[in-house]
């Protein structure tokens, strides 16, 4: 939960949203819904300018504070990196945006590798791949060892470098 909150906070700060807007939205969610995880909830969204909250069980969101409705298509893109558990309000899996998901989808899923980043669908820890490469192995050897494509290994190396 803390990891997802940190991810959401970092993403909101990277969009240059003011700290007071983030703090107020998190406090509003904690108060309205009785959860201590104001940012690690599927009730929060952004369009890069404002923070929005799902106040009802419907698909509609409203701006935190004045509860004005946004253009939904704009905010949906920001929500695609978190997979939510269907049984509750909590995040289940986080896709790391800095890796190109078209080449190497890297996720954090607490069910695998103790929550360390892994490459889907092979479930290979990113640290294992990079460790082998840093030890001097050629990317082709690393790819063969872990059942990954050369493009996947090179994508991990690019981000690490």
Short mmCIF file of C-alpha atoms in Angstrom, two decimals, residues 80-144:
data_model
loop_
_atom_site.label_atom_id
_atom_site.label_comp_id
_atom_site.label_asym_id
_atom_site.label_seq_id
_atom_site.Cartn_x
_atom_site.Cartn_y
_atom_site.Cartn_z
CA UNK A 80 -3.92 2.41 -16.53
CA UNK A 81 -0.73 1.57 -14.61
CA UNK A 82 -2.43 0.28 -11.45
CA UNK A 83 -4.36 -3.00 -11.44
CA UNK A 84 -6.97 -3.12 -8.71
CA UNK A 85 -8.28 -6.10 -6.78
CA UNK A 86 -11.90 -6.76 -7.74
CA UNK A 87 -12.85 -7.76 -4.19
CA UNK A 88 -11.77 -4.56 -2.44
CA UNK A 89 -10.51 -1.04 -3.06
CA UNK A 90 -6.82 -1.91 -2.82
CA UNK A 91 -4.18 -2.05 -5.55
CA UNK A 92 -3.03 -5.49 -6.64
CA UNK A 93 -0.27 -4.72 -9.11
CA UNK A 94 1.68 -1.72 -10.38
CA UNK A 95 3.19 -1.39 -13.87
CA UNK A 96 6.33 0.74 -13.85
CA UNK A 97 6.01 3.47 -16.48
CA UNK A 98 9.72 4.04 -17.01
CA UNK A 99 9.96 0.72 -18.87
CA UNK A 100 8.34 0.46 -22.29
CA UNK A 101 5.43 -1.97 -21.74
CA UNK A 102 5.37 -2.77 -25.46
CA UNK A 103 8.86 -4.26 -25.11
CA UNK A 104 9.37 -5.22 -21.47
CA UNK A 105 6.40 -4.94 -19.13
CA UNK A 106 7.90 -4.51 -15.67
CA UNK A 107 5.50 -4.83 -12.76
CA UNK A 108 5.51 -4.89 -8.99
CA UNK A 109 3.24 -7.65 -7.77
CA UNK A 110 3.57 -8.74 -4.13
CA UNK A 111 2.79 -12.32 -5.15
CA UNK A 112 6.10 -12.63 -7.02
CA UNK A 113 9.73 -11.93 -6.03
CA UNK A 114 8.62 -10.51 -2.66
CA UNK A 115 7.31 -7.41 -4.40
CA UNK A 116 10.51 -6.63 -6.33
CA UNK A 117 10.09 -5.49 -9.96
CA UNK A 118 9.70 -8.41 -12.38
CA UNK A 119 9.47 -8.78 -16.15
CA UNK A 120 6.10 -10.11 -17.28
CA UNK A 121 5.14 -12.75 -18.29
CA UNK A 122 8.37 -14.59 -17.39
CA UNK A 123 8.24 -13.38 -13.74
CA UNK A 124 11.99 -12.75 -13.85
CA UNK A 125 13.29 -10.24 -11.28
CA UNK A 126 14.75 -7.16 -12.95
CA UNK A 127 17.64 -7.20 -10.45
CA UNK A 128 18.60 -10.72 -11.55
CA UNK A 129 18.76 -9.70 -15.20
CA UNK A 130 20.72 -6.52 -14.47
CA UNK A 131 22.99 -8.29 -12.00
CA UNK A 132 24.04 -10.80 -14.62
CA UNK A 133 24.62 -8.02 -17.17
CA UNK A 134 26.60 -5.92 -14.64
CA UNK A 135 28.74 -8.98 -13.92
CA UNK A 136 29.91 -8.83 -17.52
CA UNK A 137 27.60 -11.16 -19.41
CA UNK A 138 26.52 -10.15 -22.90
CA UNK A 139 22.85 -9.20 -23.31
CA UNK A 140 22.36 -12.20 -25.62
CA UNK A 141 23.54 -14.58 -22.86
CA UNK A 142 21.35 -12.87 -20.26
CA UNK A 143 18.31 -13.11 -22.55
CA UNK A 144 18.92 -16.80 -23.17
#
